[in-house]
Each structure stands twice: as C-alpha cells, then as structure tokens.
Coordinates of C-alpha atoms and ligand atoms in Angstrom, one line a residue:
Chain A
M1 CA 69.5 77.6 130.2
S2 CA 71.1 74.3 129.5
T3 CA 71.4 72.2 126.4
T4 CA 72.3 68.5 126.0
E5 CA 73.5 67.6 122.6
G6 CA 75.5 64.8 121.3
G7 CA 76.6 64.0 124.9
L8 CA 77.5 67.6 125.5
T9 CA 76.1 69.4 128.5
W10 CA 76.6 73.0 128.7
T11 CA 75.1 76.1 130.3
V12 CA 76.0 79.6 129.6
Y13 CA 77.0 79.8 133.2
D14 CA 80.1 78.0 132.1
A15 CA 81.0 81.3 130.4
D16 CA 84.0 81.6 132.7
K17 CA 85.5 78.5 131.1
L18 CA 84.4 79.0 127.5
T19 CA 85.6 81.8 125.1
Q20 CA 83.0 83.9 123.3
R21 CA 83.8 81.9 120.2
E22 CA 83.1 78.6 121.9
I23 CA 79.8 79.9 123.3
Y24 CA 79.0 81.2 119.8
G25 CA 79.6 77.7 118.3
L26 CA 77.4 76.1 120.9
V27 CA 74.5 78.5 120.6
L28 CA 74.5 78.3 116.7
T29 CA 74.4 74.5 117.0
E30 CA 71.4 74.8 119.3
L31 CA 69.8 77.2 116.8
G32 CA 70.5 74.8 113.9
E33 CA 68.4 72.1 115.6
R34 CA 65.4 74.3 115.4
H35 CA 66.2 76.2 112.2
P36 CA 66.8 73.8 109.3
E37 CA 67.3 76.9 107.0
I38 CA 70.6 77.8 108.8
V39 CA 73.8 76.9 107.0
G40 CA 77.3 77.5 108.2
L41 CA 80.1 79.0 106.1
S42 CA 83.8 79.5 106.7
A43 CA 87.1 80.2 105.0
D44 CA 89.7 77.9 106.5
L45 CA 88.8 79.2 110.0
A46 CA 86.1 76.7 111.0
K47 CA 88.2 75.6 113.9
S48 CA 89.5 79.0 114.8
T49 CA 86.1 80.7 114.8
K50 CA 84.3 77.8 116.4
I51 CA 81.7 77.5 113.6
G52 CA 83.1 74.1 113.2
T53 CA 81.1 73.0 116.1
F54 CA 78.0 73.5 114.0
G55 CA 79.7 71.8 111.1
E56 CA 80.4 68.6 113.2
R57 CA 76.6 68.5 114.1
F58 CA 75.4 69.3 110.6
P59 CA 78.0 68.3 108.1
E60 CA 75.5 68.6 105.2
R61 CA 74.8 72.2 106.1
F62 CA 78.4 73.3 106.6
F63 CA 80.6 74.6 103.8
N64 CA 84.3 75.4 104.0
F65 CA 85.6 77.5 101.0
G66 CA 89.2 77.5 101.8
I67 CA 91.1 80.8 102.2
A68 CA 88.8 82.7 99.9
E69 CA 86.9 85.4 101.7
Q70 CA 85.4 87.1 98.7
N71 CA 83.9 84.0 97.4
L72 CA 82.7 83.1 101.0
F73 CA 80.5 86.2 101.1
G74 CA 79.4 85.9 97.4
V75 CA 78.2 82.4 98.0
A76 CA 76.5 83.4 101.2
A77 CA 74.5 86.0 99.3
G78 CA 73.4 83.4 96.7
M79 CA 72.3 80.9 99.5
A80 CA 70.3 83.8 101.2
K81 CA 68.7 84.7 98.0
A82 CA 67.2 81.2 97.9
G83 CA 65.8 81.4 101.5
L84 CA 68.6 79.9 103.5
V85 CA 70.1 81.7 106.5
P86 CA 73.9 81.7 106.2
F87 CA 76.0 82.3 109.3
V88 CA 79.4 83.2 108.0
S89 CA 82.5 83.2 110.3
T90 CA 86.0 84.5 109.7
F91 CA 88.3 86.9 111.5
S92 CA 86.8 90.5 111.7
S93 CA 89.7 92.0 109.7
F94 CA 88.9 89.7 106.8
A95 CA 85.1 89.8 107.0
S96 CA 85.2 93.6 106.9
M97 CA 88.2 94.2 104.7
R98 CA 89.2 91.2 102.6
A99 CA 85.6 90.6 101.6
C100 CA 84.4 94.2 102.1
E101 CA 82.6 94.8 98.7
F102 CA 81.0 91.4 98.7
L103 CA 79.5 92.1 102.0
R104 CA 78.4 95.5 101.0
T105 CA 77.2 94.9 97.5
D106 CA 76.1 91.3 97.4
V107 CA 74.8 91.0 100.9
C108 CA 73.8 94.5 102.2
Y109 CA 72.7 96.1 98.9
Q110 CA 70.2 93.3 98.4
N111 CA 69.4 93.3 102.1
L112 CA 70.0 89.6 102.5
N113 CA 69.5 87.5 105.5
V114 CA 73.2 86.7 106.1
K115 CA 74.6 86.7 109.6
V116 CA 78.3 87.5 109.9
I117 CA 80.1 86.3 113.0
A118 CA 83.3 88.2 113.0
T119 CA 85.8 86.9 115.6
H120 CA 89.1 88.3 116.9
G121 CA 87.7 91.8 116.9
G122 CA 89.9 94.9 117.7
T123 CA 93.3 94.2 118.9
S124 CA 92.3 90.9 120.5
F125 CA 94.6 89.0 118.1
G126 CA 97.5 90.6 120.1
S127 CA 100.9 89.6 118.7
A128 CA 99.5 88.8 115.3
G129 CA 99.7 92.5 114.7
A130 CA 98.0 95.1 112.5
T131 CA 97.3 92.7 109.6
H132 CA 95.1 90.7 112.0
H133 CA 93.7 93.5 114.1
S134 CA 90.5 95.0 113.1
T135 CA 90.5 98.5 114.3
E136 CA 88.5 99.8 111.3
D137 CA 85.8 97.2 110.9
L138 CA 83.2 99.2 112.8
S139 CA 83.7 102.3 110.7
I140 CA 83.6 100.4 107.5
V141 CA 80.5 98.2 108.1
R142 CA 78.6 100.8 110.0
A143 CA 78.5 102.7 106.7
F144 CA 76.7 99.9 105.0
A145 CA 72.9 100.6 104.7
N146 CA 70.7 97.7 105.9
L147 CA 73.3 96.2 108.1
T148 CA 72.8 95.9 111.8
V149 CA 76.1 95.9 113.8
I150 CA 76.5 94.3 117.3
V151 CA 79.6 94.2 119.5
P152 CA 78.7 92.0 122.6
A153 CA 80.4 92.6 125.9
D154 CA 81.2 89.0 126.8
G155 CA 80.3 85.4 126.1
I156 CA 76.8 85.7 127.7
E157 CA 75.9 88.6 125.6
A158 CA 77.4 87.0 122.6
A159 CA 75.0 84.1 123.1
K160 CA 72.1 86.5 123.4
A161 CA 73.2 88.5 120.3
V162 CA 73.5 85.3 118.2
R163 CA 69.9 84.2 119.1
A164 CA 68.6 87.7 118.7
C165 CA 70.0 88.1 115.2
M166 CA 67.6 85.5 113.9
E167 CA 64.8 87.8 114.6
V168 CA 66.3 90.5 112.3
P169 CA 65.1 90.1 108.7
G170 CA 68.3 91.2 107.1
P171 CA 72.0 91.3 107.4
V172 CA 73.7 91.4 110.8
Y173 CA 77.4 91.7 111.7
I174 CA 78.3 90.5 115.2
R175 CA 81.8 91.3 116.3
I176 CA 83.3 89.1 119.1
G177 CA 86.6 88.8 120.7
R178 CA 89.3 86.1 120.6
G179 CA 88.1 84.7 124.0
F180 CA 89.5 85.0 127.4
E181 CA 87.9 88.4 127.8
P182 CA 86.6 88.7 131.4
R183 CA 83.0 88.1 132.0
V184 CA 80.7 91.1 132.5
Y185 CA 77.3 89.5 133.2
D186 CA 76.6 87.1 136.0
S187 CA 73.7 85.5 134.2
E188 CA 71.7 85.7 131.1
D189 CA 68.9 87.2 133.2
Y190 CA 68.9 90.8 131.8
P191 CA 67.0 92.5 128.9
F192 CA 68.9 92.2 125.6
E193 CA 67.4 94.0 122.8
I194 CA 69.1 94.9 119.6
G195 CA 69.2 98.7 119.4
N196 CA 68.8 99.3 123.2
A197 CA 71.9 100.1 125.3
V198 CA 72.2 98.3 128.7
E199 CA 72.8 100.6 131.6
M200 CA 75.5 98.8 133.5
C201 CA 75.7 101.4 136.4
P202 CA 73.5 104.3 137.1
G203 CA 75.2 107.7 137.3
T204 CA 74.7 111.4 137.1
D205 CA 78.2 113.0 137.0
I206 CA 79.4 111.6 133.7
T207 CA 78.5 108.9 131.2
V208 CA 80.8 106.3 129.8
I209 CA 79.6 104.8 126.5
C210 CA 81.4 101.6 125.5
C211 CA 81.2 98.2 123.8
G212 CA 82.9 94.9 123.6
P213 CA 85.6 93.8 126.0
V214 CA 85.9 97.5 127.2
V215 CA 82.7 97.2 129.1
Y216 CA 84.1 95.0 131.9
H217 CA 86.8 97.7 132.5
A218 CA 84.3 100.6 132.4
V219 CA 82.3 98.9 135.1
Q220 CA 85.3 98.3 137.2
A221 CA 86.3 101.9 136.8
A222 CA 82.8 103.2 137.7
K223 CA 82.9 101.1 141.0
I224 CA 86.3 102.4 142.0
L225 CA 85.2 106.0 141.4
R226 CA 81.9 105.5 143.2
E227 CA 83.6 103.9 146.2
E228 CA 86.8 105.9 146.5
Q229 CA 85.7 109.4 145.3
G230 CA 81.9 109.5 145.4
V231 CA 81.8 110.1 141.7
S232 CA 78.6 108.9 140.0
V233 CA 79.5 107.4 136.6
R234 CA 76.8 106.1 134.3
V235 CA 78.0 103.1 132.2
L236 CA 76.1 102.3 129.0
N237 CA 77.0 99.1 127.2
M238 CA 76.2 100.2 123.7
H239 CA 76.2 96.6 122.3
T240 CA 74.4 97.7 119.2
I241 CA 76.5 100.2 117.1
K242 CA 73.8 100.3 114.5
P243 CA 71.0 101.2 114.8
I244 CA 72.5 103.2 117.8
D245 CA 70.4 103.9 120.8
E246 CA 69.8 107.7 120.3
A247 CA 67.4 108.0 123.2
A248 CA 70.0 106.6 125.6
I249 CA 72.6 109.1 124.3
L250 CA 70.2 112.0 124.5
R251 CA 69.3 111.1 128.1
A252 CA 73.1 110.9 128.9
V253 CA 73.7 114.4 127.4
A254 CA 70.7 115.8 129.4
D255 CA 71.5 114.2 132.6
T256 CA 75.2 114.2 132.9
R257 CA 76.5 116.7 130.4
R258 CA 79.8 114.7 130.1
I259 CA 80.3 111.8 127.8
V260 CA 83.3 109.6 127.1
T261 CA 83.3 106.7 124.6
F262 CA 85.7 103.8 124.9
E263 CA 86.2 101.1 122.2
D264 CA 88.8 98.6 121.1
H265 CA 88.7 100.2 117.6
S266 CA 90.1 103.4 115.9
V267 CA 88.6 106.7 117.2
V268 CA 87.9 107.4 113.4
G269 CA 84.4 106.2 112.5
G270 CA 83.5 103.7 115.1
L271 CA 81.3 103.8 118.2
G272 CA 82.7 107.1 119.3
T273 CA 81.8 108.8 116.0
A274 CA 78.4 107.3 116.0
V275 CA 77.8 108.7 119.5
A276 CA 79.3 112.1 118.5
D277 CA 76.8 112.4 115.7
V278 CA 73.9 112.1 118.1
V279 CA 75.6 114.5 120.7
A280 CA 76.3 117.1 118.0
A281 CA 72.7 117.0 116.7
S282 CA 71.4 117.4 120.2
G283 CA 72.3 121.0 120.1
K284 CA 73.3 120.9 123.8
G285 CA 76.5 121.7 125.4
C286 CA 78.3 118.6 126.4
A287 CA 82.0 117.8 127.3
F288 CA 82.7 114.9 124.9
E289 CA 85.7 112.7 124.2
K290 CA 86.3 109.6 122.2
A291 CA 88.9 107.1 123.4
G292 CA 90.3 104.1 121.6
I293 CA 93.1 103.3 119.1
P294 CA 94.4 106.7 117.7
D295 CA 94.6 107.3 114.0
E296 CA 97.6 104.9 113.5
F297 CA 98.2 101.2 112.9
S298 CA 98.0 99.4 116.2
M299 CA 101.2 97.7 117.5
H300 CA 101.5 94.0 118.3
G301 CA 101.8 92.6 121.7
Y302 CA 99.8 90.8 124.3
P303 CA 96.1 91.8 124.4
E304 CA 96.1 93.1 128.0
D305 CA 99.2 95.1 127.3
L306 CA 97.5 96.5 124.2
M307 CA 94.4 97.5 126.2
H308 CA 96.6 99.2 128.7
H309 CA 98.8 101.0 126.1
Y310 CA 95.7 102.4 124.3
K311 CA 94.1 103.2 127.7
I312 CA 91.0 101.3 127.3
D313 CA 91.5 99.2 130.4
T314 CA 90.4 100.2 133.9
D315 CA 93.5 102.4 134.5
G316 CA 93.1 104.1 131.2
I317 CA 89.3 104.7 131.7
L318 CA 89.9 106.2 135.3
E319 CA 92.5 108.6 133.8
K320 CA 90.2 109.8 130.9
I321 CA 87.2 110.2 133.2
G322 CA 89.3 112.4 135.4
E323 CA 90.4 114.5 132.5
V324 CA 86.8 114.9 131.2
L325 CA 85.2 115.6 134.6
G326 CA 87.7 118.6 135.0
R327 CA 86.9 120.1 131.6
D328 CA 84.9 123.3 131.3
F329 CA 82.3 124.0 128.6
E330 CA 79.7 126.6 128.0
A331 CA 76.3 125.9 129.6
D332 CA 73.4 126.4 127.2
E333 CA 69.9 127.5 128.1
D334 CA 68.6 124.0 128.9
W335 CA 71.4 123.6 131.5
E336 CA 68.9 123.2 134.3
D337 CA 67.8 119.8 132.9
E338 CA 71.0 118.4 134.3
V339 CA 70.0 116.1 137.2
Chain L
M1 CA 125.6 75.1 88.2
P2 CA 124.9 72.0 90.5
L3 CA 125.6 72.4 94.2
R4 CA 129.1 71.4 95.2
P5 CA 129.2 68.8 98.0
E6 CA 130.6 71.3 100.5
E7 CA 127.8 73.7 99.6
R8 CA 125.2 71.1 100.1
T9 CA 126.6 70.3 103.6
R10 CA 126.8 73.9 104.5
L11 CA 123.2 74.5 103.6
K12 CA 122.1 71.5 105.5
Q13 CA 123.8 72.6 108.5
I14 CA 122.3 76.2 108.3
A15 CA 118.8 74.8 107.7
L16 CA 119.3 72.6 110.7
E17 CA 120.3 75.7 112.9
I18 CA 117.4 77.6 111.5
R19 CA 114.9 74.8 112.4
Q20 CA 116.4 74.6 115.9
Q21 CA 116.1 78.3 116.5
I22 CA 112.6 78.2 115.2
V23 CA 111.7 75.7 117.9
E24 CA 113.5 77.8 120.5
V25 CA 111.6 81.0 119.5
T26 CA 108.3 79.1 119.4
A27 CA 109.0 78.0 123.0
W28 CA 109.9 81.3 124.5
S29 CA 107.4 83.5 122.5
G30 CA 104.4 81.5 123.8
G31 CA 103.4 80.2 120.4
A32 CA 104.1 80.5 116.7
H33 CA 103.2 79.3 113.2
I34 CA 105.7 76.6 113.5
G35 CA 104.5 73.9 111.1
G36 CA 104.6 76.2 108.0
A37 CA 107.9 77.7 109.1
L38 CA 109.5 74.4 109.3
S39 CA 108.2 73.3 106.0
M40 CA 109.7 76.2 104.1
A41 CA 113.0 76.3 106.0
D42 CA 115.0 74.7 103.3
I43 CA 113.6 77.0 100.7
L44 CA 114.5 80.1 102.8
T45 CA 118.0 78.6 103.5
I46 CA 118.9 78.2 99.8
L47 CA 117.6 81.6 98.9
Y48 CA 119.2 83.6 101.7
F49 CA 122.4 81.6 101.8
N50 CA 123.0 80.8 98.1
Y51 CA 121.0 82.9 95.7
L52 CA 119.7 86.2 96.9
N53 CA 121.9 89.1 95.9
I54 CA 121.8 91.0 99.2
D55 CA 123.9 92.7 101.8
P56 CA 122.7 92.4 105.4
A57 CA 124.7 95.5 106.2
R58 CA 122.7 97.5 103.8
P59 CA 119.1 96.2 104.0
D60 CA 118.0 99.2 101.9
W61 CA 120.5 98.8 99.1
P62 CA 118.4 99.7 96.0
D63 CA 119.8 97.0 93.8
R64 CA 119.2 94.1 96.2
D65 CA 117.2 91.1 95.2
R66 CA 113.7 91.2 96.7
F67 CA 112.0 88.6 98.8
V68 CA 108.2 88.4 99.7
L69 CA 106.9 86.0 102.1
S70 CA 103.3 85.9 100.7
K71 CA 102.4 83.3 103.4
G72 CA 103.1 86.0 106.0
H73 CA 102.2 83.8 108.9
G74 CA 105.6 82.1 108.4
G75 CA 107.2 85.2 109.9
V76 CA 108.9 83.1 112.7
G77 CA 110.8 81.2 110.0
H78 CA 111.7 84.5 108.1
A79 CA 112.8 86.2 111.2
V80 CA 115.0 83.5 112.3
T81 CA 116.5 83.2 108.8
L82 CA 117.1 87.1 108.7
A83 CA 118.9 86.9 112.1
H84 CA 121.1 84.0 110.9
R85 CA 122.0 86.0 107.8
G86 CA 123.1 88.8 110.0
Y87 CA 120.4 91.4 109.5
F88 CA 119.9 91.8 113.3
P89 CA 121.3 90.1 116.4
K90 CA 119.9 86.7 117.3
E91 CA 119.1 88.1 120.7
D92 CA 116.4 90.3 119.0
L93 CA 114.5 86.9 118.5
R94 CA 114.0 86.8 122.3
E95 CA 111.5 89.6 121.7
F96 CA 109.5 87.8 119.1
N97 CA 105.8 88.4 119.7
A98 CA 106.6 90.8 122.8
T99 CA 104.6 93.9 123.1
G100 CA 106.0 96.6 121.1
S101 CA 109.1 94.6 119.8
K102 CA 110.4 94.8 116.4
L103 CA 109.3 91.2 115.6
G104 CA 105.6 90.3 115.7
M105 CA 104.0 87.1 114.3
H106 CA 103.7 88.7 110.9
L107 CA 106.8 90.7 110.1
D108 CA 106.3 94.5 109.6
S109 CA 108.6 96.0 106.8
S110 CA 108.7 99.3 108.8
K111 CA 110.2 97.6 111.9
A112 CA 112.3 94.5 110.9
A113 CA 115.4 95.0 108.9
G114 CA 115.5 92.9 105.8
V115 CA 111.8 92.6 105.4
D116 CA 111.0 94.0 102.0
V117 CA 107.2 93.8 102.3
S118 CA 104.7 93.5 105.2
T119 CA 102.4 90.5 104.9
G120 CA 100.0 88.4 107.1
S121 CA 96.7 88.6 105.2
M122 CA 96.7 85.8 102.6
G123 CA 96.8 86.5 99.0
H124 CA 98.6 89.9 99.0
G125 CA 102.3 89.0 98.7
L126 CA 102.4 87.6 95.1
S127 CA 100.8 90.8 93.8
Q128 CA 103.4 92.9 95.6
A129 CA 106.0 90.7 94.2
V130 CA 104.6 91.4 90.7
G131 CA 104.8 95.1 91.5
L132 CA 108.5 94.7 92.6
A133 CA 109.3 92.7 89.4
L134 CA 107.6 95.3 87.1
A135 CA 109.3 98.1 89.0
A136 CA 112.7 96.6 88.3
R137 CA 111.8 96.6 84.5
V138 CA 110.5 100.3 84.7
L139 CA 113.7 101.5 86.6
K140 CA 116.0 99.2 84.5
K141 CA 117.3 97.6 87.7
P142 CA 118.9 94.1 87.8
W143 CA 117.1 92.8 90.9
R144 CA 115.2 89.6 90.8
T145 CA 112.0 89.0 92.9
Y146 CA 111.5 85.8 94.9
C147 CA 108.1 84.9 96.6
I148 CA 106.9 82.1 98.7
V149 CA 103.2 81.3 98.5
G150 CA 101.3 78.9 100.7
D151 CA 99.4 76.1 99.1
G152 CA 96.3 76.9 101.2
E153 CA 96.9 80.6 100.4
S154 CA 96.5 79.6 96.7
N155 CA 92.9 79.4 97.4
E156 CA 92.7 83.2 97.2
G157 CA 91.4 84.6 93.9
S158 CA 94.1 87.4 94.1
I159 CA 96.9 84.8 93.8
W160 CA 95.5 84.0 90.4
E161 CA 95.0 87.6 89.4
A162 CA 98.6 88.1 90.2
A163 CA 99.5 85.0 88.2
M164 CA 97.7 86.3 85.2
A165 CA 99.5 89.7 85.4
A166 CA 103.0 88.0 85.9
H167 CA 102.4 86.1 82.7
H168 CA 100.9 88.9 80.8
Y169 CA 103.9 91.2 81.5
K170 CA 106.3 88.2 80.9
L171 CA 108.1 88.8 84.3
A172 CA 111.1 86.6 83.8
N173 CA 112.7 88.4 86.8
L174 CA 110.0 86.9 89.1
T175 CA 110.3 83.4 90.7
A176 CA 107.7 82.0 93.1
F177 CA 107.6 79.0 95.2
C178 CA 104.6 77.2 96.4
D179 CA 105.2 75.6 99.8
R180 CA 103.3 72.5 98.9
N181 CA 102.9 71.0 102.4
H182 CA 99.4 69.7 101.5
M183 CA 97.9 71.3 104.7
M184 CA 96.2 74.5 105.9
I185 CA 94.4 75.3 109.2
D186 CA 91.3 73.2 108.9
G187 CA 93.0 70.1 107.6
L188 CA 94.4 68.8 104.3
T189 CA 94.2 71.2 101.4
E190 CA 92.6 68.5 99.2
D191 CA 89.9 68.0 101.9
V192 CA 89.2 71.7 102.6
M193 CA 89.4 73.1 99.0
S194 CA 91.1 71.0 96.4
L195 CA 94.0 72.5 94.5
E196 CA 95.0 69.8 92.2
P197 CA 95.9 69.7 89.5
L198 CA 98.0 72.5 90.8
A199 CA 101.0 72.4 88.3
A200 CA 98.5 72.3 85.5
K201 CA 96.7 75.4 86.8
W202 CA 100.1 77.4 86.9
T203 CA 101.0 76.0 83.4
A204 CA 97.6 77.1 82.2
F205 CA 98.2 80.6 83.6
G206 CA 101.3 80.8 81.5
W207 CA 103.9 80.1 84.1
Q208 CA 106.8 77.7 83.6
V209 CA 106.5 75.1 86.3
R210 CA 109.1 72.9 88.1
S211 CA 108.0 70.4 90.6
V212 CA 110.7 69.5 93.2
N213 CA 111.2 67.9 96.6
G214 CA 111.2 71.1 98.7
H215 CA 113.7 69.5 101.3
D216 CA 116.2 68.5 98.6
F217 CA 118.9 71.2 98.1
D218 CA 120.0 69.8 94.8
E219 CA 116.5 69.8 93.3
L220 CA 115.8 73.3 94.6
A221 CA 119.1 74.6 93.2
G222 CA 118.3 73.0 89.8
A223 CA 114.8 74.7 89.7
I224 CA 116.2 78.1 90.9
E225 CA 119.0 77.9 88.2
F226 CA 116.4 77.1 85.6
A227 CA 114.4 80.2 86.6
R228 CA 117.4 82.5 86.6
A229 CA 118.4 81.4 83.1
N230 CA 114.9 81.5 81.8
G231 CA 114.1 84.6 79.9
D232 CA 110.5 84.1 78.8
G233 CA 108.4 84.6 81.9
P234 CA 107.7 83.8 85.5
V235 CA 108.6 80.5 87.0
M236 CA 106.7 78.7 89.7
I237 CA 108.6 76.1 91.7
I238 CA 106.2 73.8 93.4
A239 CA 108.1 72.5 96.3
D240 CA 106.7 69.4 97.9
T241 CA 107.3 69.7 101.5
V242 CA 106.3 68.2 104.9
K243 CA 104.5 70.5 107.3
G244 CA 106.5 70.5 110.6
K245 CA 109.5 69.0 108.9
G246 CA 112.1 67.9 111.2
V247 CA 110.1 67.6 114.4
D248 CA 108.7 64.1 114.2
F249 CA 105.6 64.6 116.2
M250 CA 104.7 67.8 114.2
E251 CA 105.2 66.3 110.8
N252 CA 102.0 66.0 108.8
D253 CA 99.8 66.8 111.8
P254 CA 97.6 69.9 110.8
A255 CA 97.1 70.6 114.6
W256 CA 100.7 72.0 114.4
H257 CA 99.9 74.9 112.2
Y258 CA 100.3 77.0 115.3
G259 CA 101.4 76.0 118.7
G260 CA 103.5 76.5 121.7
L261 CA 106.2 74.4 123.1
G262 CA 107.4 73.7 126.7
G263 CA 108.6 71.1 129.1
E264 CA 108.6 67.6 127.7
L265 CA 107.4 68.6 124.3
L266 CA 110.3 71.1 123.8
A267 CA 112.8 68.4 124.8
K268 CA 111.2 66.0 122.3
A269 CA 111.3 68.6 119.6
R270 CA 115.0 69.3 120.3
A271 CA 115.9 65.6 120.3
S272 CA 114.0 65.0 117.0
L273 CA 116.1 67.8 115.3
E274 CA 119.2 66.4 116.9
R275 CA 118.5 63.2 115.1
M276 CA 118.1 65.1 111.9
A277 CA 121.8 66.3 112.2
Ligands
TPP1 C1 93.0 86.6 104.2 C2 93.3 85.7 105.2 N1 92.4 84.8 105.6 C3 92.7 83.9 106.6 C4 93.9 84.0 107.3 C5 94.1 83.1 108.4 N2 95.2 82.1 108.2 C6 96.4 82.2 108.6 S1 97.5 80.9 108.1 C7 96.2 80.2 107.3 C8 96.4 78.9 106.5 C9 97.5 79.0 105.6 O1 97.6 77.8 104.9 P1 98.9 77.6 104.0 O2 98.9 78.8 103.0 O3 98.8 76.3 103.4 O4 100.1 77.8 104.9 P2 101.0 76.7 105.7 O5 100.2 75.5 105.6 O6 102.2 76.5 104.8 O7 101.3 77.3 107.0 C10 94.9 80.9 107.5 C11 93.6 80.5 107.0 C12 94.8 84.9 106.8 N3 96.1 85.1 107.4 N4 94.5 85.8 105.9

C-alpha cells in the first residue's frame, strides 16, 4: 500500500527506515483524509509522538494543550461526546498515569470513542529512566472497563492497529515504542484482527506468548531452538491485551502444556497476568512463567541494554525457555490431549 | 546585601565552567536536554555557590536547605552543578545516561548524592517543595526550600494547586523560580499554550513576584535577598532567560530542547562559550 500526500510518497515497506511513531503519524494523516470526524490532540509532544504530521496536514483539526495531560483527556472526552473521534497522543507513562482518572472516568466510563496512541512504551525511553518508563501502563489500563488495549509488535503492525481501531466503537489504547525496534513482519500481508493472536511460529513443545518489541526476539529465539536443538516453540504475538485471545491460550495449554510470557512491562498485572488468568481457569496442569520487569522500578540505560538486563531479548528468552522446558509438573487426566 | 564585584566575577566564572561542562556531557552521553539546562545555569550557580545552606560532605545533613528541580529534565544541568559543588567527582559525569549509572537524564534521589527529590514528570516538583517547606514548619527546622519550575511546565494544573497551597499556608520559607525561557518542546510557550500574563497569575495566586533578568547575577541576588527577608508568604522569581544561553546556534532555537553534539558542532559550541568568557 502506498500513499502520496503533499508531495510525500511513502509505503509501509519503508518500515525499516521509519519508526513506529512516524508510521503512526502517516497512517493517521491518511485516515484523516477519509474521516473528517478525526481530530488530533497532544500535550507539547506533537513532534515527539509524531501526531504533529496530522497537525501539519489538518491544522484546523489539531489541538495542542501544552503540558497538561489531565485537561488533554478531559477535552478529548468532550469532543467525543459531540461525535468527533479524537486521537490523543502523549508518552505512555503520562497517558496511563498522569491522566489516569481522566482516561478512566471521562473516557472509559462513558465508553467514548477516543483513541489513545501512547508512545515510548515500556523501557524504550532508555536513559530517561523510571519517570519516563511505562512499566505499569498495561496493568493500569487493562483494568478499565470498555477499553481495548493493543501493543503492536512493529511499525507494520502499528499501521494495522491504527487503521483497525477506527472500527472499534469505543475507547482504544495503542501502546507503541520509541522507534528503532527491529521489524517483525516483512509485509502487511497477514491477518490482523483485534482480539486474535498471531501465530508467528508453529510449535508443540512450549508456547511463548509476547507482545510489542519482544516479539522480534521471541521469533529469533524460536528459530535458534528449532535449528540448533530441534525444540518446537510456538510463538504467539498477543498484540491485543484486552480482550485477550482466550481460545489461543487454551489451545496452547492443551497442545504444549508449557507457557512463558514475555513483555516489556512489569510482571505485575500486564500481559503475563492476563494470560495467567486464562491458564488458571483452564483447570489444566501447565508449567507457566511470566517474564518481564520484576516488581521494582526499572533502571535507566540504553534500551538494548535494558532488554538484555531484564532478559526479554533473544538471549534472555532462550534462557527462560530452557528453564521452563526442564520443569516438572503434575499431569492431569486430560494429559493425552497434548499433541 | 548586593553582590561584591569579586563575588560577581566568581559566579560568572563558575557559571561558564558549568555551561562548558554541560556541553561536554551532552557530547559524550549521546544527548541531553541542553537548551533548558543552559537557560537555568545562572540560577543554579547563584543558589549552589552563594545561597544554599548546604554541606556537600554531608548530603543528608537534616538542617540543609532543600532544592527541587521541578523541571526534572534539566538533570544534566543539575548533575554538573552538583559535581562542581563537590557532591561527587566530576569523573562520574562520564557515566551520565550510561546503563545502570548513578546519573540518568532525570536525576534519581536514591542514587545521586545531593539530589533531594526525584523529578522528571512535569508538575510534581513544586508540590514536593511545598511539602518540604511545610515539614520545616512542623519540625521547627530552619531550612529554606528553593524550586525551579519550567515555564512550559507551568501549563500543568498541579503547579497551580501547589501555588494555592503555598499561599494558603503562607510558606515564607519557600522560594520558586520560573525559568522563563519562552520555549517548550513544540515551540514558543505563547504559541503552544499562552501563559501571559504570568506575573499577574502568580500575584493573583497570592505570591509575591519579582521579575528579573535570569542571566544577571545582581538582579537574581536582589530577588533572592528579598525572598529571604520576606516573612509573609512564598516568593516567585520570574527569571527571564534564553534557552540555550551561551551557545550561539542554540540560543532561542526550540529544536535544541534536546540534542546531541559531536564533531564540528561540538567545536562550535565550545568556541561560542569561549567567547562568553
Ligand atoms: C507530565 C509530563 N509531560 C510531558 C513531559 C515531556 N517533556 C519533557 S520536557 C518538556 C517541555 C518542558 O518545557 P519547559 O518546562 O518550558 O522546560 P524548558 O524549556 O526550560 O526545558 C516536556 C513536554 C514530561 N516530562 N512530563
């Protein structure tokens, strides 16, 4: 797919050169052409989140509220009440925490059509440290009724998520990175549906469930294990954290009986917890582990170093899979359904 | 007391060294919030080298004056100032931004000596400063609390909640500065979200306001002396500053909110500061 606007020619196949944020800015601008009801809102982060691209094209439909995130989300709610579709962009730490109750009570409680594009997710802000990391946002916003929560794996998936969120008649929270995350998909030619996990690699020995920038590393780890050790690792890209794809998780329990989750987020309350809820309710024996940022404030540093330190890069994933493959657990009576 | 000529000369020299060091740290750390660090360098200098009642050998001394950098992204300027004041060796600045080091972009009070309060998310520091000032009253302690707020940061509603509280509790032991460099990330403050009439706003919130040139040590000293003598309530010193002050190609260019320096640019930045000397 390609688009030519204001002299700009761009295809998502340039995803290697564009950050997730840049792609988001371009896709939103393209949506803006077709949807006059879309408005763009930011809080002194128009440039940093790239929603400014939309603002340059549609200055009369773009509003900067200065550094005032609570007001940002309150205003978005008011605009949505009147039928507009506000796209609100700020860093994910501020969208989920600085404006928390405005998102919950003004937007979600009233089930308003507000799309939150939360950038610099997880530890991707690197040296900016814990004040700018969002290692709790998924736990927080996942608890808000009516809200759909999406964590795309790369720029291509971010483009798909931004387009797809227009079809959801209510609030959506899309958490993207800072950019520079490696590309996972070769093209847009794969089925992306909100609420359906994407099987990145088939496998029968263990299932890795992950989201966001970790997906790339999980796929790498699965390849290495298949080629070097003949271990068959199923990798599920759980891009939608809510509503979670219960069917895919239950299939993974039945088929592989071993599940590990990986996320650039605290192990308290995020993807891992969402998956654990489904695993526990399945009533089946399953070796299960959550990996991510432990229950502590994340340290600052270069993003690659942080992913390595918190063992959510390829090396860390390999290590954890090894551990969980070696773990014993009691078989239940359905044990024979393991493939 | 007005500054003596030798005091003024000394402060100018220290501020220059701090600016030079900020440029070097920006270069070797891969990037820093340099514009807003340079704009407040003179305020940090006069506080740390003339007014704060502190002892770098005892960063936890209970009676020390407190300093809160509410615009926490200025951490590079604060870290350099603390190193110059002797809180930690200047070599530690080599590790600025590095993985797991003591000094990240937004200083962490649990890691860096001399940092009273962790900041980085806008609009939190002034509230914590109000808390420190109230605590001094409760504990019957002599310390004064100083705080630097960004002008863009003043968009946050919480700044004004803190402003109300400081006036309500008549916190004469609290002095705040607004680093009025007229810029934020997306452009000029008056284009993004207008703040003016800013002095009238603070006055209306019950603060005593002094408007000064934030690069003039005599004016800064006069306003701080006024605040220290004032027994009625909190004082806001609106310090008119230049974002990127001292590095000619950065001055008044919002693009230099955050940036890296290397090669020719670094040489130009050094030369520009040399001319300031
Ligand atoms: C709550 C919050 N929102 C957004 C940011 C991102 N941010 C960092 S610095 C900045 C602009 C600050 O402008 P100003 O206070 O004028 O500082 P200065 O120009 O002196 O650097 C913004 C929006 C933040 N740190 N905290």
